[in-house]
């Protein structure tokens, strides 16, 4: 990773550590809940994405460096809180998906943030249980 990308990553992580605890408390904020790969505890991360059919799509701004992506690799069973309701599902990492195209189909504000701060983006699809 280049020095600029590393600097962006560290700055974004610092901001996320400050904002995520607040964002998790907002009742309509979309959350992704994974199981901690070491602790086994639930880990909730505010995300932006969109339901398409029975799948929830999102783009991780730092790809495989994101802790929730590492947790998904260890255990793909997740939960997603969408509009205040929890849904269980199975997450799939899609490294061959074109993240630039995918971001154009997701909510604008989140997509703009992911494009601005992201490096090494990765598409994640969660197939929701029904």
C-alpha atoms as a printed R data frame, in Angstrom:
    type eleno elety resid chain resno       x       y       z
1   ATOM     1    CA   UNK     A     1   0.000   0.000   0.000
2   ATOM     2    CA   UNK     A     2   1.349   3.445  -0.915
3   ATOM     3    CA   UNK     A     3   2.156   6.035   1.730
4   ATOM     4    CA   UNK     A     4  -0.870   8.132   0.702
5   ATOM     5    CA   UNK     A     5  -3.179   5.119   0.867
6   ATOM     6    CA   UNK     A     6  -1.756   4.156   4.266
7   ATOM     7    CA   UNK     A     7  -2.264   7.714   5.537
8   ATOM     8    CA   UNK     A     8  -5.885   7.688   4.264
9   ATOM     9    CA   UNK     A     9  -6.470   4.331   5.944
10  ATOM    10    CA   UNK     A    10  -5.163   5.529   9.319
11  ATOM    11    CA   UNK     A    11  -7.127   8.790   9.152
12  ATOM    12    CA   UNK     A    12 -10.354   6.993   8.191
13  ATOM    13    CA   UNK     A    13  -9.862   4.449  10.980
14  ATOM    14    CA   UNK     A    14  -9.425   7.245  13.509
15  ATOM    15    CA   UNK     A    15 -12.605   8.987  12.347
16  ATOM    16    CA   UNK     A    16 -14.533   5.692  12.308
17  ATOM    17    CA   UNK     A    17 -13.436   4.888  15.867
18  ATOM    18    CA   UNK     A    18 -14.930   8.203  16.960
19  ATOM    19    CA   UNK     A    19 -18.128   8.111  14.881
20  ATOM    20    CA   UNK     A    20 -19.069   4.419  14.854
21  ATOM    21    CA   UNK     A    21 -20.156   4.235  18.516
22  ATOM    22    CA   UNK     A    22 -22.537   7.152  17.867
23  ATOM    23    CA   UNK     A    23 -23.750   5.750  14.529
24  ATOM    24    CA   UNK     A    24 -24.508   2.348  16.107
25  ATOM    25    CA   UNK     A    25 -26.993   4.067  18.433
26  ATOM    26    CA   UNK     A    26 -29.060   5.607  15.640
27  ATOM    27    CA   UNK     A    27 -32.221   3.496  15.293
28  ATOM    28    CA   UNK     A    28 -32.369   3.560  11.485
29  ATOM    29    CA   UNK     A    29 -28.629   3.260  10.790
30  ATOM    30    CA   UNK     A    30 -27.857   0.110   8.809
31  ATOM    31    CA   UNK     A    31 -25.569  -2.170  10.799
32  ATOM    32    CA   UNK     A    32 -23.603  -5.263   9.854
33  ATOM    33    CA   UNK     A    33 -23.097  -7.697  12.715
34  ATOM    34    CA   UNK     A    34 -20.278 -10.205  12.380
35  ATOM    35    CA   UNK     A    35 -18.769 -12.608  14.886
36  ATOM    36    CA   UNK     A    36 -15.310 -11.579  16.095
37  ATOM    37    CA   UNK     A    37 -12.811 -14.040  14.658
38  ATOM    38    CA   UNK     A    38 -10.747 -14.101  17.859
39  ATOM    39    CA   UNK     A    39 -13.187 -13.140  20.602
40  ATOM    40    CA   UNK     A    40 -16.316 -14.847  19.266
41  ATOM    41    CA   UNK     A    41 -18.267 -11.754  20.342
42  ATOM    42    CA   UNK     A    42 -20.760  -9.899  18.124
43  ATOM    43    CA   UNK     A    43 -19.207  -6.933  16.317
44  ATOM    44    CA   UNK     A    44 -21.490  -4.257  14.882
45  ATOM    45    CA   UNK     A    45 -20.339  -1.924  12.147
46  ATOM    46    CA   UNK     A    46 -22.338   0.922  10.565
47  ATOM    47    CA   UNK     A    47 -22.480   0.363   6.809
48  ATOM    48    CA   UNK     A    48 -24.184   1.779   3.780
49  ATOM    49    CA   UNK     A    49 -25.728  -0.489   1.231
50  ATOM    50    CA   UNK     A    50 -28.903  -1.543  -0.463
51  ATOM    51    CA   UNK     A    51 -31.290  -4.477  -0.604
52  ATOM    52    CA   UNK     A    52 -31.810  -5.925  -4.054
53  ATOM    53    CA   UNK     A    53 -34.270  -8.795  -3.957
54  ATOM    54    CA   UNK     A    54 -33.249 -11.064  -1.089
55  ATOM    55    CA   UNK     A    55 -29.645  -9.807  -0.959
56  ATOM    56    CA   UNK     A    56 -28.020  -6.850   0.771
57  ATOM    57    CA   UNK     A    57 -25.102  -5.277  -1.117
58  ATOM    58    CA   UNK     A    58 -22.300  -3.086   0.247
59  ATOM    59    CA   UNK     A    59 -18.758  -2.081  -0.643
60  ATOM    60    CA   UNK     A    60 -16.020  -2.236   1.975
61  ATOM    61    CA   UNK     A    61 -13.862   0.877   1.637
62  ATOM    62    CA   UNK     A    62 -10.663  -0.929   2.648
63  ATOM    63    CA   UNK     A    63 -11.386  -4.382   1.293
64  ATOM    64    CA   UNK     A    64  -9.661  -7.183   3.148
65  ATOM    65    CA   UNK     A    65  -8.098  -4.751   5.627
66  ATOM    66    CA   UNK     A    66 -11.557  -4.048   7.098
67  ATOM    67    CA   UNK     A    67 -12.061  -5.904  10.349
68  ATOM    68    CA   UNK     A    68 -15.592  -6.935   9.405
69  ATOM    69    CA   UNK     A    69 -14.277  -8.479   6.175
70  ATOM    70    CA   UNK     A    70 -11.709 -10.457   8.185
71  ATOM    71    CA   UNK     A    71 -14.520 -11.605  10.472
72  ATOM    72    CA   UNK     A    72 -16.625 -12.655   7.461
73  ATOM    73    CA   UNK     A    73 -13.720 -14.731   6.143
74  ATOM    74    CA   UNK     A    74 -13.643 -16.590   9.467
75  ATOM    75    CA   UNK     A    75 -17.446 -16.950   9.745
76  ATOM    76    CA   UNK     A    76 -19.732 -15.792   6.916
77  ATOM    77    CA   UNK     A    77 -22.930 -15.990   9.012
78  ATOM    78    CA   UNK     A    78 -23.944 -12.378   9.722
79  ATOM    79    CA   UNK     A    79 -26.892 -10.206  10.634
80  ATOM    80    CA   UNK     A    80 -27.868  -6.925   8.994
81  ATOM    81    CA   UNK     A    81 -30.090  -4.304  10.611
82  ATOM    82    CA   UNK     A    82 -32.081  -2.617   7.852
83  ATOM    83    CA   UNK     A    83 -34.593   0.115   8.742
84  ATOM    84    CA   UNK     A    84 -34.559  -1.023  12.365
85  ATOM    85    CA   UNK     A    85 -35.163  -4.762  11.687
86  ATOM    86    CA   UNK     A    86 -32.537  -7.484  12.014
87  ATOM    87    CA   UNK     A    87 -32.078 -10.042   9.225
88  ATOM    88    CA   UNK     A    88 -29.791 -13.095   9.333
89  ATOM    89    CA   UNK     A    89 -27.827 -14.109   6.288
90  ATOM    90    CA   UNK     A    90 -24.635 -15.398   4.742
91  ATOM    91    CA   UNK     A    91 -22.013 -12.944   3.501
92  ATOM    92    CA   UNK     A    92 -20.042 -13.494   0.312
93  ATOM    93    CA   UNK     A    93 -16.890 -11.568  -0.596
94  ATOM    94    CA   UNK     A    94 -16.829 -10.756  -4.322
95  ATOM    95    CA   UNK     A    95 -13.305  -9.696  -5.329
96  ATOM    96    CA   UNK     A    96 -14.134  -9.902  -9.051
97  ATOM    97    CA   UNK     A    97 -17.078  -7.482  -8.814
98  ATOM    98    CA   UNK     A    98 -16.484  -4.015 -10.282
99  ATOM    99    CA   UNK     A    99 -16.753  -1.792  -7.195
100 ATOM   100    CA   UNK     A   100 -16.979   1.423  -9.260
101 ATOM   101    CA   UNK     A   101 -20.067   0.107 -11.036
102 ATOM   102    CA   UNK     A   102 -21.472  -1.330  -7.801
103 ATOM   103    CA   UNK     A   103 -21.090   1.981  -5.958
104 ATOM   104    CA   UNK     A   104 -23.182   3.718  -8.622
105 ATOM   105    CA   UNK     A   105 -26.093   1.433  -7.669
106 ATOM   106    CA   UNK     A   106 -25.802   2.045  -3.903
107 ATOM   107    CA   UNK     A   107 -26.885   5.072  -1.809
108 ATOM   108    CA   UNK     A   108 -25.113   8.222  -3.014
109 ATOM   109    CA   UNK     A   109 -23.820   9.618   0.286
110 ATOM   110    CA   UNK     A   110 -22.242   6.372   1.410
111 ATOM   111    CA   UNK     A   111 -20.865   5.646  -2.062
112 ATOM   112    CA   UNK     A   112 -19.232   9.072  -2.209
113 ATOM   113    CA   UNK     A   113 -17.583   8.477   1.170
114 ATOM   114    CA   UNK     A   114 -16.356   5.018   0.154
115 ATOM   115    CA   UNK     A   115 -14.884   6.438  -3.071
116 ATOM   116    CA   UNK     A   116 -13.259   9.358  -1.230
117 ATOM   117    CA   UNK     A   117 -11.594   7.427   1.583
118 ATOM   118    CA   UNK     A   118 -11.360   3.921   0.197
119 ATOM   119    CA   UNK     A   119  -8.438   1.981  -1.170
120 ATOM   120    CA   UNK     A   120  -8.622  -1.652  -2.227
121 ATOM   121    CA   UNK     A   121 -12.426  -1.715  -2.147
122 ATOM   122    CA   UNK     A   122 -14.309  -5.010  -2.022
123 ATOM   123    CA   UNK     A   123 -17.938  -5.858  -2.757
124 ATOM   124    CA   UNK     A   124 -19.845  -7.833  -0.143
125 ATOM   125    CA   UNK     A   125 -23.193  -9.520  -0.835
126 ATOM   126    CA   UNK     A   126 -25.269 -10.819   2.049
127 ATOM   127    CA   UNK     A   127 -27.852 -13.416   1.043
128 ATOM   128    CA   UNK     A   128 -30.649 -12.852   3.556
129 ATOM   129    CA   UNK     A   129 -32.525 -15.758   5.116
130 ATOM   130    CA   UNK     A   130 -36.295 -15.639   4.710
